[in-house]
Coordinates of C-alpha atoms and ligand atoms in Angstrom, one line a residue:
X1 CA 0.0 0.0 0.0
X2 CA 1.0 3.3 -0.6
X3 CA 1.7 5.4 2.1
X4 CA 0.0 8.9 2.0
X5 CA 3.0 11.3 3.3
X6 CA 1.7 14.5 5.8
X7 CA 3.0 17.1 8.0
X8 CA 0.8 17.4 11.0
X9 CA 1.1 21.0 12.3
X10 CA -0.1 20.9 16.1
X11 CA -0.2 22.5 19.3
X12 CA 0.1 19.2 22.1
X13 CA -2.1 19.7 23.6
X14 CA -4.0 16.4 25.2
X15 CA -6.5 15.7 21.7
X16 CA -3.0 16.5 19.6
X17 CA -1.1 13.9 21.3
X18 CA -4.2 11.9 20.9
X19 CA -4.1 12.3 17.4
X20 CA -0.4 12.2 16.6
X21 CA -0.6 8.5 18.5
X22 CA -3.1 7.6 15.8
X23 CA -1.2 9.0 12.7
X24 CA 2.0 7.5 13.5
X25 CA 0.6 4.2 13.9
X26 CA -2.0 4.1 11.2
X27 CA -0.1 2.0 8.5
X28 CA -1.8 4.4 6.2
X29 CA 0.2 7.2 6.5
X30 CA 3.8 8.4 6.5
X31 CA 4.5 11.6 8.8
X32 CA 7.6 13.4 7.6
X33 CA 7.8 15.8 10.1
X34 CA 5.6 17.5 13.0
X35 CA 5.4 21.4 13.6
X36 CA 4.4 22.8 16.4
X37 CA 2.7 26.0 16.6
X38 CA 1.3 28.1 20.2
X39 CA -2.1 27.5 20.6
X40 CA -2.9 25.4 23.9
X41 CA 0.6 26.1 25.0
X42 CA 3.2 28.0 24.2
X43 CA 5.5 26.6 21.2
X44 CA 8.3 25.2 23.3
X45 CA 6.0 22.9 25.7
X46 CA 4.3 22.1 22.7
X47 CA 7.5 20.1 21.1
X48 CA 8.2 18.8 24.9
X49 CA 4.6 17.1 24.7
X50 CA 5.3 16.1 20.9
X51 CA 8.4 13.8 22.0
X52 CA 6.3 12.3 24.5
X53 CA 3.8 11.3 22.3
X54 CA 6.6 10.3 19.6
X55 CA 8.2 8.4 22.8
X56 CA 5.1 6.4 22.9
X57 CA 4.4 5.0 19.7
X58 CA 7.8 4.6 19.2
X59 CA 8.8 6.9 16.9
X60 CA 10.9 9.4 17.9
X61 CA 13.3 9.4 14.8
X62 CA 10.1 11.5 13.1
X63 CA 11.6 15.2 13.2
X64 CA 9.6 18.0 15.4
X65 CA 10.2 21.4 14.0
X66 CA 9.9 24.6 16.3
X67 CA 7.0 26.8 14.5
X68 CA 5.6 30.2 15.8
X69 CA 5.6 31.7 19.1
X70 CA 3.1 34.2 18.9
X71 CA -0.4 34.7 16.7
X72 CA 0.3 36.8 13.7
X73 CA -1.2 40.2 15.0
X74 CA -2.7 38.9 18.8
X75 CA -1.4 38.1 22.1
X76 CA -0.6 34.6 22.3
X77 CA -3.8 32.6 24.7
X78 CA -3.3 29.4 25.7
X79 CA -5.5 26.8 26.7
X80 CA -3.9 25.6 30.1
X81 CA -7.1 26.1 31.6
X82 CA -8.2 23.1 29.2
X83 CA -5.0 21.0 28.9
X84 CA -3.0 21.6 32.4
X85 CA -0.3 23.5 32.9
X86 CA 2.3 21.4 31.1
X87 CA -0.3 21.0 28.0
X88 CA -0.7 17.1 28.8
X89 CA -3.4 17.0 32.0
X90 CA -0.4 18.0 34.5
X91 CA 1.3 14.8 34.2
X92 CA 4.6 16.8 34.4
X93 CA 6.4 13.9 32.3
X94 CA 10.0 14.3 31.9
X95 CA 12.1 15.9 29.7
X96 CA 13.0 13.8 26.9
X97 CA 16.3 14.2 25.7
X98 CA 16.5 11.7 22.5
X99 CA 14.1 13.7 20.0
X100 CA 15.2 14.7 16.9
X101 CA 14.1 18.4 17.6
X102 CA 15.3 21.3 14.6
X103 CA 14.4 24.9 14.3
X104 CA 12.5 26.3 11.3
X105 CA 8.8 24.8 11.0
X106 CA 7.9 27.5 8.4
X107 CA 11.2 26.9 6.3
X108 CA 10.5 22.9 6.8
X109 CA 7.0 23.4 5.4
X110 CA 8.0 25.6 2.3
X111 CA 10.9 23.4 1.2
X112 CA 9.2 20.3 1.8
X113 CA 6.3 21.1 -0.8
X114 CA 9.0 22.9 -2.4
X115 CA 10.5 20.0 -3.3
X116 CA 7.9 17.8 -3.5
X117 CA 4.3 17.1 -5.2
X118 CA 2.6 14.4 -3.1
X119 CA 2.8 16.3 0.0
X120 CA -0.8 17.0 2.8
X121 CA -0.5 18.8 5.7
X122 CA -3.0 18.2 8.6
X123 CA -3.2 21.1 11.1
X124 CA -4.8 20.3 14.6
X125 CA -3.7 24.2 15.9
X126 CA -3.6 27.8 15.1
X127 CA -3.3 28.9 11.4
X128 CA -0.1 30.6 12.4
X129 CA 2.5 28.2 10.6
X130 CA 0.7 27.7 7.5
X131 CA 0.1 31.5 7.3
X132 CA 3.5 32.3 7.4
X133 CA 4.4 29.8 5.4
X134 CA 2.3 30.9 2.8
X135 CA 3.4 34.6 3.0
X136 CA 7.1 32.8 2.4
X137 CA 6.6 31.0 -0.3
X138 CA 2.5 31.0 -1.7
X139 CA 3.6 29.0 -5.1
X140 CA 4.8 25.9 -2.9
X141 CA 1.7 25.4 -2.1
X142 CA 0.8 24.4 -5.5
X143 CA 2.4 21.4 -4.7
X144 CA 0.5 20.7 -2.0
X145 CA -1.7 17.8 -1.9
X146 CA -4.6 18.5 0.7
X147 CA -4.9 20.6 3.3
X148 CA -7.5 19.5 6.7
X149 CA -7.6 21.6 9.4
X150 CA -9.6 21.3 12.9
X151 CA -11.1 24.4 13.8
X152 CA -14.1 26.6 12.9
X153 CA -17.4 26.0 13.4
X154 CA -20.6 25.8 11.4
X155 CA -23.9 25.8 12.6
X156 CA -22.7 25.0 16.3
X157 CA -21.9 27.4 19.3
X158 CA -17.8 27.8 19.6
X159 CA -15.9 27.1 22.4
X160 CA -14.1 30.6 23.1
X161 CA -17.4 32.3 22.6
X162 CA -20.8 32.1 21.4
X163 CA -19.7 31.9 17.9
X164 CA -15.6 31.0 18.1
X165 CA -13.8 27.8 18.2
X166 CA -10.4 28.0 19.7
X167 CA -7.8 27.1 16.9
X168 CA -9.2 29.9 14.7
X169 CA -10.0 32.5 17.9
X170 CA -6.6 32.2 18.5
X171 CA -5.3 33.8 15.5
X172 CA -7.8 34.8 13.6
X173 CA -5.3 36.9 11.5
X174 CA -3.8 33.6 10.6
X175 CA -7.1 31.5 9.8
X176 CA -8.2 34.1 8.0
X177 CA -5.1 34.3 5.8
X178 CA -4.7 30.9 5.3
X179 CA -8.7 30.8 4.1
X180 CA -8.0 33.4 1.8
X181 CA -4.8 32.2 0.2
X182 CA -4.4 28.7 0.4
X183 CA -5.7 28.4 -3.0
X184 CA -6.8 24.6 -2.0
X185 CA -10.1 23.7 -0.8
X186 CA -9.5 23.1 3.1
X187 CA -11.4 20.2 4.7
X188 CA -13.0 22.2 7.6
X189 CA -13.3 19.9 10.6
X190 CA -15.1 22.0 13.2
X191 CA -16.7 21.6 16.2
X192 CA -20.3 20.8 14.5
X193 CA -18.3 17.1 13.8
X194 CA -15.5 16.8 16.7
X195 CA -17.8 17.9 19.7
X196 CA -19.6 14.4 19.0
X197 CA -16.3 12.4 19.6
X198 CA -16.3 11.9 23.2
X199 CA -14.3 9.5 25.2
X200 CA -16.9 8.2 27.6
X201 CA -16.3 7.1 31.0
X202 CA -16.9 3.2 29.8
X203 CA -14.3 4.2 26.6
X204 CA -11.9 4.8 29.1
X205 CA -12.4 2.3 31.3
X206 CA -12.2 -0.5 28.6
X207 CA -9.0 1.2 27.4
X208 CA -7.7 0.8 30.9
X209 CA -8.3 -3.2 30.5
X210 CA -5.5 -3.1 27.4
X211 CA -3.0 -2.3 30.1
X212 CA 0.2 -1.3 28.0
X213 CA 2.0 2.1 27.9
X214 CA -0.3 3.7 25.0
X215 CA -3.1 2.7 27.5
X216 CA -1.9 4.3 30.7
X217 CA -0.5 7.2 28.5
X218 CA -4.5 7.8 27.3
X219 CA -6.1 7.1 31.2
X220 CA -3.1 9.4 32.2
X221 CA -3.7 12.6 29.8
X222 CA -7.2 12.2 30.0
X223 CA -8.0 12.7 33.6
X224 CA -7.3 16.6 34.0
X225 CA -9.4 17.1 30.8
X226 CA -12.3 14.6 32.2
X227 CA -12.6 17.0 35.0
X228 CA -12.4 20.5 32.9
X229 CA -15.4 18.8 31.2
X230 CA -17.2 18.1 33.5
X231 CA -16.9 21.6 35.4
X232 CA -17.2 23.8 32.4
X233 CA -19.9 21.7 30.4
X234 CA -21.5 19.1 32.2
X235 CA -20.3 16.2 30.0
X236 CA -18.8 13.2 31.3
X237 CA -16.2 12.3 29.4
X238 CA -13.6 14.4 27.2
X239 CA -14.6 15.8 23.9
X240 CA -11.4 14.6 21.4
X241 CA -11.6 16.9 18.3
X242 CA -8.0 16.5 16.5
X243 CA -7.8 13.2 16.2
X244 CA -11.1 13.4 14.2
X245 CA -8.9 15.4 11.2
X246 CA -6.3 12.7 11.0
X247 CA -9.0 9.7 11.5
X248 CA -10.9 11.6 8.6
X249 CA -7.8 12.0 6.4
X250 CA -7.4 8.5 5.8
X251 CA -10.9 7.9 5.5
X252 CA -13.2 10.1 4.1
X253 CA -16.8 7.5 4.6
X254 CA -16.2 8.9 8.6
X255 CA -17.6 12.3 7.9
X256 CA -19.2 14.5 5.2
X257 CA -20.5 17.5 4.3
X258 CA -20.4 20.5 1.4
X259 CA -18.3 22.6 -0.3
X260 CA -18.4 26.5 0.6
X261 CA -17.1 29.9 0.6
X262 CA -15.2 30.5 3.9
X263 CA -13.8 33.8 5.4
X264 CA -12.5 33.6 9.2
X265 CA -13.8 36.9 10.9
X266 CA -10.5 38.6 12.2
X267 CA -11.8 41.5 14.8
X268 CA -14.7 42.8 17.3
X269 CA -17.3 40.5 19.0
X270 CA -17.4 37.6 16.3
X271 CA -13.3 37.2 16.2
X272 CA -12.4 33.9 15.2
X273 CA -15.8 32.9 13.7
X274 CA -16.0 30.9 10.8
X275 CA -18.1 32.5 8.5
X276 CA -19.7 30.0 6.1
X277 CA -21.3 31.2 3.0
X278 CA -23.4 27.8 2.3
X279 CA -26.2 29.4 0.7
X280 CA -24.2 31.5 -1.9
X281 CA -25.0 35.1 -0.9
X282 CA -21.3 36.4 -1.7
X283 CA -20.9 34.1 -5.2
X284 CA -17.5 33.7 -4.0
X285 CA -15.2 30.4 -5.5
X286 CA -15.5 27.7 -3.1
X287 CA -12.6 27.6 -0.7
X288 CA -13.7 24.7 1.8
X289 CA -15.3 21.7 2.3
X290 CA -17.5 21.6 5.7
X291 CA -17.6 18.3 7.6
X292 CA -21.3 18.7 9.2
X293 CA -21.8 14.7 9.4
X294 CA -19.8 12.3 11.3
X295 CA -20.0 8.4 12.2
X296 CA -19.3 8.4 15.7
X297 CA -18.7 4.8 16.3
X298 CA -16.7 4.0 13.0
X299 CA -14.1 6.8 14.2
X300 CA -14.4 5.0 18.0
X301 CA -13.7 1.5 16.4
X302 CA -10.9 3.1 13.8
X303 CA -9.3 5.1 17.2
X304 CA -8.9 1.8 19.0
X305 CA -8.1 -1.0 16.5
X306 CA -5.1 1.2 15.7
X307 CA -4.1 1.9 18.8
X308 CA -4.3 -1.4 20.1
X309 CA -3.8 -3.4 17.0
X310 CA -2.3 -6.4 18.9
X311 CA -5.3 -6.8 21.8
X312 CA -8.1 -9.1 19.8
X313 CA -9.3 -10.4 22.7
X314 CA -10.0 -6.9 24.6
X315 CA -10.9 -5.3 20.8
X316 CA -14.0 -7.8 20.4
X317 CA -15.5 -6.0 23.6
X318 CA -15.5 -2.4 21.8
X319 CA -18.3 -2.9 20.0
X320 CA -20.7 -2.7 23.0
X321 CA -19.0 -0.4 24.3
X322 CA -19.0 2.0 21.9
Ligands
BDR1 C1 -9.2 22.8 19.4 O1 -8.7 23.6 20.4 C2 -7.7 22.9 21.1 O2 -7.8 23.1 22.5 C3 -7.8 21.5 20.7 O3 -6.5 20.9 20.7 C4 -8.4 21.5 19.4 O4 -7.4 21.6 18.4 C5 -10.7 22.6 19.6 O5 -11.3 23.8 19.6
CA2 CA1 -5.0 21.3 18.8

């Protein structure tokens, strides 16, 4: 089979690291390098939590290049609040010193599509990276295979404010950019699909029961965010939305939707919004695909089997669970 090669651009982040377990060991797909971008913390913790999740699939030869530090024109806000203090449900791990960490995610991107035609990038964070890279170099992206990003939201309330999800409330500057110059329909996963991927208390407790070090890795980051659920919005559980972009990625039958005119809104009350023109009004060229539809469970089965390829015994359980 042939492997489809990404760059996943990323903020870890508890649902990043979720999701970068379940790119690196989906046979499916080849990552050539991760870039981390501030978003849920700032960019340095961001590569610490990327090595821990490389640690644990076994894969720390994959390159993490250092991206952005700050939102194009904002103040950099994280999401501690959401993912702990050290990004990772305040598990503190520590340091790991083996990583094959380089400067330059914007320079990585640019010469990477540069150089190369069968190139997607998948970007679980802030804009910021793919903005800049685009103000470097916008014909490499002609090269660029395709482009998913989690963030925006549709017809659903955000999760910064009534109308904002975080990724693109963040830097709006940057979502906004990237909408308008990509030049590549993106696949918009937003929160109308993602906040329906929720790792229920019995989810984790059967993941428990498959007792290796991806499982006590998941039970581990999880906790914090179980509780920040739970206190902010009354679900039991954890809401996963990134590794919903990579799951949909490989396969497309998880979620669907239609194509659009986008436009991020940059400033005022509605900064961060994703502005979705479905019914025409601006007769603007499509420049997005909106995932409004998602199977819950085949995503739940797809999550697990990879993760826990080797457990049949355990895996024949997941159907009633999920
Ligand atoms: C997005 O915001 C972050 O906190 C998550 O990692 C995800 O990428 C959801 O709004
Ligand atoms: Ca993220």
């Amino acid at each position: 089979m042939e492997k489809k090669k990404v760059i996943i651009d990323c903020d870890p982040g508890i649902d990043d690291s979720l999701a970068l377990l379940l790119a690196l060991k989906s046979e499916e797909l080849e990552v050539i390098g991760i870039t981390i971008v501030c978003g849920n913390v700032p960019v340095d913790l961001g590569v610490e939590n990327a090595l821990k999740a490389l640690e644990i699939a076994d894969a720390l030869h994959v390159p993490v290049y250092l991206g952005e530090n700050k939102p194009l024109k904002r103040e950099l806000v994280t999401a501690q609040d959401t993912h702990g203090e050290d990004g990772v449900g305040e598990c503190f791990f520590g340091k790991i010193k083996d990583g094959n960490v380089r400067d330059g995610a914007v320079d990585f991107i640019v010469d990477t599509l540069k150089n190369n035609k069968d190139i997607s990038i998948i970007a679980l964070g802030p804009l910021t990276n793919i903005a800049k890279a685009i103000m470097t170099d916008k014909e490499a992206f002609n090269n660029l295979s395709e482009f998913v990003s989690m963030g925006g939201a549709f017809r659903i309330h955000g999760n910064c404010s009534p109308v904002a999800e975080f990724n693109y409330w963040v830097d709006p500057h940057g979502a906004d950019y990237v909408f308008k110059n990509l030049n590549k329909k993106i696949h918009m996963v937003g929160l109308d699909v993602t906040r329906k991927i929720v790792l229920t208390p019995n989810i984790i407790e059967l993941i428990k029961r498959f007792n290796d070090n991806v499982s006590k890795y998941i039970v581990d980051i999880t906790r914090f965010y179980v509780d920040f659920h739970w206190n902010q919005e009354g679900i039991i559980g954890c809401v996963i939305n990134d590794p919903l972009a990579v799951a949909y990625f490989i396969d497309r039958s998880i979620c669907s939707g239609f194509s659009s005119y986008t436009e991020i809104v940059h400033d005022g009350i509605a900064m961060g919004q994703s502005i979705v023109d479905k019914e025409k009004f601006y007769g603007k060229e499509d420049n997005s695909y909106i995932l409004t539809e998602v199977d819950e469970k085949k995503f739940m089965l797809m999550f697990l089997e990879k993760l826990f390829k080797d457990k049949k015994n355990i895996l024949k359980a997941v159907k009633e669970v999920i």
